[in-house]
Amino acid sequence: MSSAILRDVTLRDGLQLTGKVLPVEQKADLVRRLLGLGVPALEIGSMARPDLVPPMANTMELIAALSPEELQHCWVWVATPRHVEKAAAAGVRNFQYCFSVSDAHNKANIGRSTEDSVAAMPDAVRLATSVGGSIQLCLATSFTCPFDGPVDPERVIAIANDPRTAGADDIVLADTLGQAHPGEVAALVSAVHTRTPQRRIVFHGHDTWGMGVANTLAAITAGATMVDGALGGLGGCPFAPGASGNTATEDILFATRPTWFTPTTLATLVDLSENLRADLGEPNRSRTAEGARSKAEAFEWVSQRSTGS
């Protein structure tokens, strides 16, 4: 299972519902700590309007605080060509161009129709490639919509195959509400993998209904080679009623066991998560983090609470 790359999305999707703006210095420190542990990719912020998503207000300052080498591992959420242009000028080279498969959610989330977002994507691709960047096609509500209900998989396939989205290097399939089950996830990932131009498939899952890890593993088995998670299961979409936290980074890593992930790494991740959640006043949603603090001391993955982080 370790063939899939984990992308930690704590600093974007993880913070969206918290209502608190973390200082730039704290965000930059978390970026460096996660990269230092071996986490290969991070989503660090969003170009969304700060009045609509206040925790993202200092994304540009965070970008400026990071080195070009650090930014090589970092992704930023964008929804318009103008977003790409501004982020690129600041030094971003990895862009996640996101819109919803369902019109109702796209209008609530971005303020335009899905067709409008698709129509604007060639300009976003052009701007990203002009600076040597990489751009992802991120499809929110790939499975269900909070307003319209189930999403037809053929609509996802149609968008993925639309010539206007062809410039994307990756396709992100997002279970925005966490309502999908492993069979659905496997079927859609497999269909996109086999019926669209060959691009990396990314799975972005939420754990609202307790299927986050199961869905992530199903996605990997079906062909996804990057998966998203957030520390402690933080996160959710402020414009999607019923959406709760992301699948926990700790849980995904414990299930997939990449070579860089060790009991010591887990202990540090749990410390980072506890400190962050204490600052935010958020609960822990990671079962692995709970296990790491258990009394099963004969198990090597159990760790004692750190006092130095």
JSON list of C-alpha atoms in Angstrom, two decimals, residues 19-218:
[
{"chain": "A", "resi": 19, "resn": "GLY", "atom": "CA", "xyz": [-12.58, 30.08, 12.02]},
{"chain": "A", "resi": 20, "resn": "LYS", "atom": "CA", "xyz": [-9.10, 30.96, 13.30]},
{"chain": "A", "resi": 21, "resn": "VAL", "atom": "CA", "xyz": [-6.21, 32.45, 11.33]},
{"chain": "A", "resi": 22, "resn": "LEU", "atom": "CA", "xyz": [-2.97, 30.83, 12.44]},
{"chain": "A", "resi": 23, "resn": "PRO", "atom": "CA", "xyz": [0.11, 33.11, 12.39]},
{"chain": "A", "resi": 24, "resn": "VAL", "atom": "CA", "xyz": [2.32, 32.77, 9.33]},
{"chain": "A", "resi": 25, "resn": "GLU", "atom": "CA", "xyz": [5.25, 31.72, 11.50]},
{"chain": "A", "resi": 26, "resn": "GLN", "atom": "CA", "xyz": [3.24, 28.84, 12.96]},
{"chain": "A", "resi": 27, "resn": "LYS", "atom": "CA", "xyz": [2.11, 27.70, 9.52]},
{"chain": "A", "resi": 28, "resn": "ALA", "atom": "CA", "xyz": [5.64, 27.86, 8.11]},
{"chain": "A", "resi": 29, "resn": "ASP", "atom": "CA", "xyz": [6.96, 25.90, 11.09]},
{"chain": "A", "resi": 30, "resn": "LEU", "atom": "CA", "xyz": [4.36, 23.17, 10.49]},
{"chain": "A", "resi": 31, "resn": "VAL", "atom": "CA", "xyz": [5.33, 23.00, 6.81]},
{"chain": "A", "resi": 32, "resn": "ARG", "atom": "CA", "xyz": [8.97, 22.52, 7.72]},
{"chain": "A", "resi": 33, "resn": "ARG", "atom": "CA", "xyz": [8.27, 19.97, 10.42]},
{"chain": "A", "resi": 34, "resn": "LEU", "atom": "CA", "xyz": [6.08, 17.86, 8.14]},
{"chain": "A", "resi": 35, "resn": "LEU", "atom": "CA", "xyz": [8.57, 18.00, 5.29]},
{"chain": "A", "resi": 36, "resn": "GLY", "atom": "CA", "xyz": [11.36, 17.15, 7.72]},
{"chain": "A", "resi": 37, "resn": "LEU", "atom": "CA", "xyz": [9.49, 14.03, 8.83]},
{"chain": "A", "resi": 38, "resn": "GLY", "atom": "CA", "xyz": [9.26, 12.82, 5.24]},
{"chain": "A", "resi": 39, "resn": "VAL", "atom": "CA", "xyz": [5.75, 13.90, 4.25]},
{"chain": "A", "resi": 40, "resn": "PRO", "atom": "CA", "xyz": [6.24, 14.24, 0.47]},
{"chain": "A", "resi": 41, "resn": "ALA", "atom": "CA", "xyz": [3.54, 16.77, -0.40]},
{"chain": "A", "resi": 42, "resn": "LEU", "atom": "CA", "xyz": [1.47, 19.43, 1.35]},
{"chain": "A", "resi": 43, "resn": "GLU", "atom": "CA", "xyz": [-1.47, 21.66, 0.53]},
{"chain": "A", "resi": 44, "resn": "ILE", "atom": "CA", "xyz": [-0.66, 24.92, 2.27]},
{"chain": "A", "resi": 45, "resn": "GLY", "atom": "CA", "xyz": [-3.37, 27.41, 1.43]},
{"chain": "A", "resi": 46, "resn": "SER", "atom": "CA", "xyz": [-6.02, 28.84, -0.81]},
{"chain": "A", "resi": 47, "resn": "MET", "atom": "CA", "xyz": [-6.54, 31.86, -2.99]},
{"chain": "A", "resi": 48, "resn": "ALA", "atom": "CA", "xyz": [-10.18, 32.03, -1.89]},
{"chain": "A", "resi": 49, "resn": "ARG", "atom": "CA", "xyz": [-11.46, 35.40, -0.72]},
{"chain": "A", "resi": 50, "resn": "PRO", "atom": "CA", "xyz": [-10.41, 35.90, 2.91]},
{"chain": "A", "resi": 51, "resn": "ASP", "atom": "CA", "xyz": [-13.80, 37.37, 3.82]},
{"chain": "A", "resi": 52, "resn": "LEU", "atom": "CA", "xyz": [-15.37, 34.05, 2.80]},
{"chain": "A", "resi": 53, "resn": "VAL", "atom": "CA", "xyz": [-12.67, 31.72, 4.17]},
{"chain": "A", "resi": 54, "resn": "PRO", "atom": "CA", "xyz": [-10.88, 33.70, 6.91]},
{"chain": "A", "resi": 55, "resn": "PRO", "atom": "CA", "xyz": [-8.33, 31.01, 7.92]},
{"chain": "A", "resi": 56, "resn": "MET", "atom": "CA", "xyz": [-6.81, 31.36, 4.42]},
{"chain": "A", "resi": 57, "resn": "ALA", "atom": "CA", "xyz": [-6.29, 35.13, 4.76]},
{"chain": "A", "resi": 58, "resn": "ASN", "atom": "CA", "xyz": [-2.49, 34.94, 5.11]},
{"chain": "A", "resi": 59, "resn": "THR", "atom": "CA", "xyz": [-1.79, 32.37, 2.38]},
{"chain": "A", "resi": 60, "resn": "MET", "atom": "CA", "xyz": [0.23, 34.86, 0.34]},
{"chain": "A", "resi": 61, "resn": "GLU", "atom": "CA", "xyz": [2.37, 35.71, 3.36]},
{"chain": "A", "resi": 62, "resn": "LEU", "atom": "CA", "xyz": [3.00, 32.01, 3.97]},
{"chain": "A", "resi": 63, "resn": "ILE", "atom": "CA", "xyz": [4.07, 31.51, 0.37]},
{"chain": "A", "resi": 64, "resn": "ALA", "atom": "CA", "xyz": [6.53, 34.39, 0.75]},
{"chain": "A", "resi": 65, "resn": "ALA", "atom": "CA", "xyz": [7.94, 32.83, 3.92]},
{"chain": "A", "resi": 66, "resn": "LEU", "atom": "CA", "xyz": [8.84, 29.55, 2.21]},
{"chain": "A", "resi": 67, "resn": "SER", "atom": "CA", "xyz": [11.84, 28.85, 0.01]},
{"chain": "A", "resi": 68, "resn": "PRO", "atom": "CA", "xyz": [11.52, 27.77, -3.63]},
{"chain": "A", "resi": 69, "resn": "GLU", "atom": "CA", "xyz": [12.76, 24.33, -2.56]},
{"chain": "A", "resi": 70, "resn": "GLU", "atom": "CA", "xyz": [10.02, 24.06, 0.06]},
{"chain": "A", "resi": 71, "resn": "LEU", "atom": "CA", "xyz": [7.39, 25.30, -2.37]},
{"chain": "A", "resi": 72, "resn": "GLN", "atom": "CA", "xyz": [8.27, 22.46, -4.75]},
{"chain": "A", "resi": 73, "resn": "HIS", "atom": "CA", "xyz": [6.45, 20.16, -2.31]},
{"chain": "A", "resi": 74, "resn": "CYS", "atom": "CA", "xyz": [3.51, 22.51, -1.74]},
{"chain": "A", "resi": 75, "resn": "TRP", "atom": "CA", "xyz": [0.14, 22.89, -3.47]},
{"chain": "A", "resi": 76, "resn": "VAL", "atom": "CA", "xyz": [-2.20, 25.88, -3.41]},
{"chain": "A", "resi": 77, "resn": "TRP", "atom": "CA", "xyz": [-5.96, 25.80, -4.08]},
{"chain": "A", "resi": 78, "resn": "VAL", "atom": "CA", "xyz": [-7.10, 28.00, -6.96]},
{"chain": "A", "resi": 79, "resn": "ALA", "atom": "CA", "xyz": [-10.44, 28.44, -8.70]},
{"chain": "A", "resi": 80, "resn": "THR", "atom": "CA", "xyz": [-9.80, 31.03, -11.44]},
{"chain": "A", "resi": 81, "resn": "PRO", "atom": "CA", "xyz": [-7.04, 32.00, -13.86]},
{"chain": "A", "resi": 82, "resn": "ARG", "atom": "CA", "xyz": [-6.54, 35.16, -11.81]},
{"chain": "A", "resi": 83, "resn": "HIS", "atom": "CA", "xyz": [-5.85, 32.99, -8.76]},
{"chain": "A", "resi": 84, "resn": "VAL", "atom": "CA", "xyz": [-3.18, 31.12, -10.72]},
{"chain": "A", "resi": 85, "resn": "GLU", "atom": "CA", "xyz": [-1.63, 34.36, -11.92]},
{"chain": "A", "resi": 86, "resn": "LYS", "atom": "CA", "xyz": [-1.38, 35.82, -8.40]},
{"chain": "A", "resi": 87, "resn": "ALA", "atom": "CA", "xyz": [-0.07, 32.60, -6.85]},
{"chain": "A", "resi": 88, "resn": "ALA", "atom": "CA", "xyz": [2.49, 32.12, -9.64]},
{"chain": "A", "resi": 89, "resn": "ALA", "atom": "CA", "xyz": [3.79, 35.65, -9.18]},
{"chain": "A", "resi": 90, "resn": "ALA", "atom": "CA", "xyz": [4.34, 34.84, -5.51]},
{"chain": "A", "resi": 91, "resn": "GLY", "atom": "CA", "xyz": [6.37, 31.73, -6.33]},
{"chain": "A", "resi": 92, "resn": "VAL", "atom": "CA", "xyz": [3.82, 28.90, -6.36]},
{"chain": "A", "resi": 93, "resn": "ARG", "atom": "CA", "xyz": [4.44, 26.18, -8.93]},
{"chain": "A", "resi": 94, "resn": "ASN", "atom": "CA", "xyz": [1.85, 23.54, -7.92]},
{"chain": "A", "resi": 95, "resn": "PHE", "atom": "CA", "xyz": [-1.75, 24.61, -8.49]},
{"chain": "A", "resi": 96, "resn": "GLN", "atom": "CA", "xyz": [-4.91, 22.72, -7.59]},
{"chain": "A", "resi": 97, "resn": "TYR", "atom": "CA", "xyz": [-7.61, 24.13, -9.90]},
{"chain": "A", "resi": 98, "resn": "CYS", "atom": "CA", "xyz": [-10.80, 23.14, -8.17]},
{"chain": "A", "resi": 99, "resn": "PHE", "atom": "CA", "xyz": [-14.48, 23.24, -9.03]},
{"chain": "A", "resi": 100, "resn": "SER", "atom": "CA", "xyz": [-17.49, 21.06, -8.31]},
{"chain": "A", "resi": 101, "resn": "VAL", "atom": "CA", "xyz": [-19.00, 18.44, -10.57]},
{"chain": "A", "resi": 102, "resn": "SER", "atom": "CA", "xyz": [-22.44, 19.57, -9.40]},
{"chain": "A", "resi": 103, "resn": "ASP", "atom": "CA", "xyz": [-23.59, 23.04, -10.44]},
{"chain": "A", "resi": 104, "resn": "ALA", "atom": "CA", "xyz": [-25.39, 23.68, -7.16]},
{"chain": "A", "resi": 105, "resn": "HIS", "atom": "CA", "xyz": [-22.27, 23.20, -5.06]},
{"chain": "A", "resi": 106, "resn": "ASN", "atom": "CA", "xyz": [-20.04, 25.06, -7.51]},
{"chain": "A", "resi": 107, "resn": "LYS", "atom": "CA", "xyz": [-22.34, 28.07, -7.29]},
{"chain": "A", "resi": 108, "resn": "ALA", "atom": "CA", "xyz": [-22.30, 27.91, -3.48]},
{"chain": "A", "resi": 109, "resn": "ASN", "atom": "CA", "xyz": [-18.56, 27.32, -3.27]},
{"chain": "A", "resi": 110, "resn": "ILE", "atom": "CA", "xyz": [-17.14, 29.40, -6.12]},
{"chain": "A", "resi": 111, "resn": "GLY", "atom": "CA", "xyz": [-20.07, 31.52, -7.30]},
{"chain": "A", "resi": 112, "resn": "ARG", "atom": "CA", "xyz": [-20.30, 30.25, -10.86]},
{"chain": "A", "resi": 113, "resn": "SER", "atom": "CA", "xyz": [-21.58, 27.31, -12.88]},
{"chain": "A", "resi": 114, "resn": "THR", "atom": "CA", "xyz": [-19.48, 24.23, -13.47]},
{"chain": "A", "resi": 115, "resn": "GLU", "atom": "CA", "xyz": [-19.44, 25.07, -17.20]},
{"chain": "A", "resi": 116, "resn": "ASP", "atom": "CA", "xyz": [-17.97, 28.49, -16.42]},
{"chain": "A", "resi": 117, "resn": "SER", "atom": "CA", "xyz": [-15.18, 26.86, -14.41]},
{"chain": "A", "resi": 118, "resn": "VAL", "atom": "CA", "xyz": [-14.44, 24.38, -17.19]},
{"chain": "A", "resi": 119, "resn": "ALA", "atom": "CA", "xyz": [-14.42, 27.16, -19.77]},
{"chain": "A", "resi": 120, "resn": "ALA", "atom": "CA", "xyz": [-11.85, 29.13, -17.77]},
{"chain": "A", "resi": 121, "resn": "MET", "atom": "CA", "xyz": [-9.50, 26.21, -17.23]},
{"chain": "A", "resi": 122, "resn": "PRO", "atom": "CA", "xyz": [-7.43, 26.56, -20.45]},
{"chain": "A", "resi": 123, "resn": "ASP", "atom": "CA", "xyz": [-6.34, 30.02, -19.29]},
{"chain": "A", "resi": 124, "resn": "ALA", "atom": "CA", "xyz": [-5.43, 28.60, -15.88]},
{"chain": "A", "resi": 125, "resn": "VAL", "atom": "CA", "xyz": [-3.40, 25.83, -17.54]},
{"chain": "A", "resi": 126, "resn": "ARG", "atom": "CA", "xyz": [-1.63, 28.34, -19.79]},
{"chain": "A", "resi": 127, "resn": "LEU", "atom": "CA", "xyz": [-0.64, 30.50, -16.83]},
{"chain": "A", "resi": 128, "resn": "ALA", "atom": "CA", "xyz": [0.58, 27.52, -14.80]},
{"chain": "A", "resi": 129, "resn": "THR", "atom": "CA", "xyz": [2.67, 26.08, -17.64]},
{"chain": "A", "resi": 130, "resn": "SER", "atom": "CA", "xyz": [4.12, 29.49, -18.48]},
{"chain": "A", "resi": 131, "resn": "VAL", "atom": "CA", "xyz": [6.02, 29.39, -15.17]},
{"chain": "A", "resi": 132, "resn": "GLY", "atom": "CA", "xyz": [6.94, 25.72, -15.48]},
{"chain": "A", "resi": 133, "resn": "GLY", "atom": "CA", "xyz": [4.24, 24.73, -13.00]},
{"chain": "A", "resi": 134, "resn": "SER", "atom": "CA", "xyz": [2.01, 21.72, -12.54]},
{"chain": "A", "resi": 135, "resn": "ILE", "atom": "CA", "xyz": [-1.78, 21.99, -12.40]},
{"chain": "A", "resi": 136, "resn": "GLN", "atom": "CA", "xyz": [-4.34, 19.53, -11.10]},
{"chain": "A", "resi": 137, "resn": "LEU", "atom": "CA", "xyz": [-7.96, 19.20, -12.14]},
{"chain": "A", "resi": 138, "resn": "CYS", "atom": "CA", "xyz": [-9.70, 18.92, -8.75]},
{"chain": "A", "resi": 139, "resn": "LEU", "atom": "CA", "xyz": [-13.30, 17.72, -8.95]},
{"chain": "A", "resi": 140, "resn": "ALA", "atom": "CA", "xyz": [-15.20, 18.43, -5.75]},
{"chain": "A", "resi": 141, "resn": "THR", "atom": "CA", "xyz": [-18.48, 16.56, -5.17]},
{"chain": "A", "resi": 142, "resn": "SER", "atom": "CA", "xyz": [-17.31, 13.71, -7.39]},
{"chain": "A", "resi": 143, "resn": "PHE", "atom": "CA", "xyz": [-19.66, 11.33, -5.55]},
{"chain": "A", "resi": 144, "resn": "THR", "atom": "CA", "xyz": [-22.45, 13.29, -3.88]},
{"chain": "A", "resi": 145, "resn": "CYS", "atom": "CA", "xyz": [-23.64, 16.90, -3.66]},
{"chain": "A", "resi": 146, "resn": "PRO", "atom": "CA", "xyz": [-25.14, 18.41, -0.49]},
{"chain": "A", "resi": 147, "resn": "PHE", "atom": "CA", "xyz": [-27.87, 20.05, -2.56]},
{"chain": "A", "resi": 148, "resn": "ASP", "atom": "CA", "xyz": [-28.51, 17.68, -5.49]},
{"chain": "A", "resi": 149, "resn": "GLY", "atom": "CA", "xyz": [-27.67, 14.30, -3.97]},
{"chain": "A", "resi": 150, "resn": "PRO", "atom": "CA", "xyz": [-25.86, 11.53, -5.89]},
{"chain": "A", "resi": 151, "resn": "VAL", "atom": "CA", "xyz": [-23.59, 12.59, -8.76]},
{"chain": "A", "resi": 152, "resn": "ASP", "atom": "CA", "xyz": [-23.64, 10.64, -12.02]},
{"chain": "A", "resi": 153, "resn": "PRO", "atom": "CA", "xyz": [-20.18, 9.08, -12.58]},
{"chain": "A", "resi": 154, "resn": "GLU", "atom": "CA", "xyz": [-20.55, 9.77, -16.28]},
{"chain": "A", "resi": 155, "resn": "ARG", "atom": "CA", "xyz": [-20.58, 13.49, -15.54]},
{"chain": "A", "resi": 156, "resn": "VAL", "atom": "CA", "xyz": [-17.21, 13.10, -13.81]},
{"chain": "A", "resi": 157, "resn": "ILE", "atom": "CA", "xyz": [-15.87, 11.16, -16.81]},
{"chain": "A", "resi": 158, "resn": "ALA", "atom": "CA", "xyz": [-17.20, 13.79, -19.22]},
{"chain": "A", "resi": 159, "resn": "ILE", "atom": "CA", "xyz": [-15.41, 16.61, -17.39]},
{"chain": "A", "resi": 160, "resn": "ALA", "atom": "CA", "xyz": [-12.21, 14.60, -17.18]},
{"chain": "A", "resi": 161, "resn": "ASN", "atom": "CA", "xyz": [-12.38, 13.98, -20.93]},
{"chain": "A", "resi": 162, "resn": "ASP", "atom": "CA", "xyz": [-13.36, 17.53, -21.87]},
{"chain": "A", "resi": 163, "resn": "PRO", "atom": "CA", "xyz": [-10.63, 18.97, -24.14]},
{"chain": "A", "resi": 164, "resn": "ARG", "atom": "CA", "xyz": [-10.60, 22.12, -22.01]},
{"chain": "A", "resi": 165, "resn": "THR", "atom": "CA", "xyz": [-9.33, 20.15, -18.98]},
{"chain": "A", "resi": 166, "resn": "ALA", "atom": "CA", "xyz": [-6.70, 18.24, -20.94]},
{"chain": "A", "resi": 167, "resn": "GLY", "atom": "CA", "xyz": [-3.80, 20.33, -19.67]},
{"chain": "A", "resi": 168, "resn": "ALA", "atom": "CA", "xyz": [-4.08, 19.00, -16.12]},
{"chain": "A", "resi": 169, "resn": "ASP", "atom": "CA", "xyz": [-1.30, 16.70, -14.94]},
{"chain": "A", "resi": 170, "resn": "ASP", "atom": "CA", "xyz": [-3.51, 15.04, -12.31]},
{"chain": "A", "resi": 171, "resn": "ILE", "atom": "CA", "xyz": [-7.19, 14.47, -11.59]},
{"chain": "A", "resi": 172, "resn": "VAL", "atom": "CA", "xyz": [-8.34, 14.82, -7.98]},
{"chain": "A", "resi": 173, "resn": "LEU", "atom": "CA", "xyz": [-11.54, 12.94, -7.16]},
{"chain": "A", "resi": 174, "resn": "ALA", "atom": "CA", "xyz": [-13.00, 14.44, -3.99]},
{"chain": "A", "resi": 175, "resn": "ASP", "atom": "CA", "xyz": [-15.51, 12.76, -1.72]},
{"chain": "A", "resi": 176, "resn": "THR", "atom": "CA", "xyz": [-16.38, 16.20, -0.37]},
{"chain": "A", "resi": 177, "resn": "LEU", "atom": "CA", "xyz": [-19.11, 14.98, 1.99]},
{"chain": "A", "resi": 178, "resn": "GLY", "atom": "CA", "xyz": [-17.56, 11.67, 3.02]},
{"chain": "A", "resi": 179, "resn": "GLN", "atom": "CA", "xyz": [-20.69, 9.84, 1.90]},
{"chain": "A", "resi": 180, "resn": "ALA", "atom": "CA", "xyz": [-19.10, 7.45, -0.60]},
{"chain": "A", "resi": 181, "resn": "HIS", "atom": "CA", "xyz": [-18.41, 3.81, 0.20]},
{"chain": "A", "resi": 182, "resn": "PRO", "atom": "CA", "xyz": [-15.39, 1.74, -0.93]},
{"chain": "A", "resi": 183, "resn": "GLY", "atom": "CA", "xyz": [-17.21, 0.12, -3.84]},
{"chain": "A", "resi": 184, "resn": "GLU", "atom": "CA", "xyz": [-18.16, 3.50, -5.27]},
{"chain": "A", "resi": 185, "resn": "VAL", "atom": "CA", "xyz": [-14.68, 4.87, -4.80]},
{"chain": "A", "resi": 186, "resn": "ALA", "atom": "CA", "xyz": [-13.02, 1.88, -6.44]},
{"chain": "A", "resi": 187, "resn": "ALA", "atom": "CA", "xyz": [-15.43, 2.02, -9.38]},
{"chain": "A", "resi": 188, "resn": "LEU", "atom": "CA", "xyz": [-14.96, 5.73, -10.08]},
{"chain": "A", "resi": 189, "resn": "VAL", "atom": "CA", "xyz": [-11.18, 5.72, -9.64]},
{"chain": "A", "resi": 190, "resn": "SER", "atom": "CA", "xyz": [-10.91, 2.70, -11.93]},
{"chain": "A", "resi": 191, "resn": "ALA", "atom": "CA", "xyz": [-13.19, 4.29, -14.54]},
{"chain": "A", "resi": 192, "resn": "VAL", "atom": "CA", "xyz": [-11.27, 7.57, -14.57]},
{"chain": "A", "resi": 193, "resn": "HIS", "atom": "CA", "xyz": [-7.98, 5.68, -14.67]},
{"chain": "A", "resi": 194, "resn": "THR", "atom": "CA", "xyz": [-8.99, 3.61, -17.71]},
{"chain": "A", "resi": 195, "resn": "ARG", "atom": "CA", "xyz": [-11.32, 5.95, -19.63]},
{"chain": "A", "resi": 196, "resn": "THR", "atom": "CA", "xyz": [-9.46, 9.25, -19.58]},
{"chain": "A", "resi": 197, "resn": "PRO", "atom": "CA", "xyz": [-6.01, 10.33, -20.80]},
{"chain": "A", "resi": 198, "resn": "GLN", "atom": "CA", "xyz": [-3.46, 8.79, -18.48]},
{"chain": "A", "resi": 199, "resn": "ARG", "atom": "CA", "xyz": [-2.90, 11.16, -15.62]},
{"chain": "A", "resi": 200, "resn": "ARG", "atom": "CA", "xyz": [-2.15, 10.62, -11.96]},
{"chain": "A", "resi": 201, "resn": "ILE", "atom": "CA", "xyz": [-5.32, 9.99, -9.98]},
{"chain": "A", "resi": 202, "resn": "VAL", "atom": "CA", "xyz": [-5.55, 11.66, -6.57]},
{"chain": "A", "resi": 203, "resn": "PHE", "atom": "CA", "xyz": [-8.19, 10.71, -4.00]},
{"chain": "A", "resi": 204, "resn": "HIS", "atom": "CA", "xyz": [-9.40, 13.30, -1.50]},
{"chain": "A", "resi": 205, "resn": "GLY", "atom": "CA", "xyz": [-11.59, 11.72, 1.15]},
{"chain": "A", "resi": 206, "resn": "HIS", "atom": "CA", "xyz": [-13.53, 12.81, 4.20]},
{"chain": "A", "resi": 207, "resn": "ASP", "atom": "CA", "xyz": [-14.42, 10.64, 7.17]},
{"chain": "A", "resi": 208, "resn": "THR", "atom": "CA", "xyz": [-17.93, 11.93, 7.88]},
{"chain": "A", "resi": 209, "resn": "TRP", "atom": "CA", "xyz": [-19.47, 8.44, 7.75]},
{"chain": "A", "resi": 210, "resn": "GLY", "atom": "CA", "xyz": [-16.42, 6.58, 9.03]},
{"chain": "A", "resi": 211, "resn": "MET", "atom": "CA", "xyz": [-15.28, 5.38, 5.60]},
{"chain": "A", "resi": 212, "resn": "GLY", "atom": "CA", "xyz": [-12.24, 7.62, 5.17]},
{"chain": "A", "resi": 213, "resn": "VAL", "atom": "CA", "xyz": [-9.49, 5.01, 5.50]},
{"chain": "A", "resi": 214, "resn": "ALA", "atom": "CA", "xyz": [-11.49, 2.26, 3.77]},
{"chain": "A", "resi": 215, "resn": "ASN", "atom": "CA", "xyz": [-12.22, 4.59, 0.84]},
{"chain": "A", "resi": 216, "resn": "THR", "atom": "CA", "xyz": [-8.59, 5.68, 0.66]},
{"chain": "A", "resi": 217, "resn": "LEU", "atom": "CA", "xyz": [-7.38, 2.09, 0.50]},
{"chain": "A", "resi": 218, "resn": "ALA", "atom": "CA", "xyz": [-10.01, 1.30, -2.13]}
]
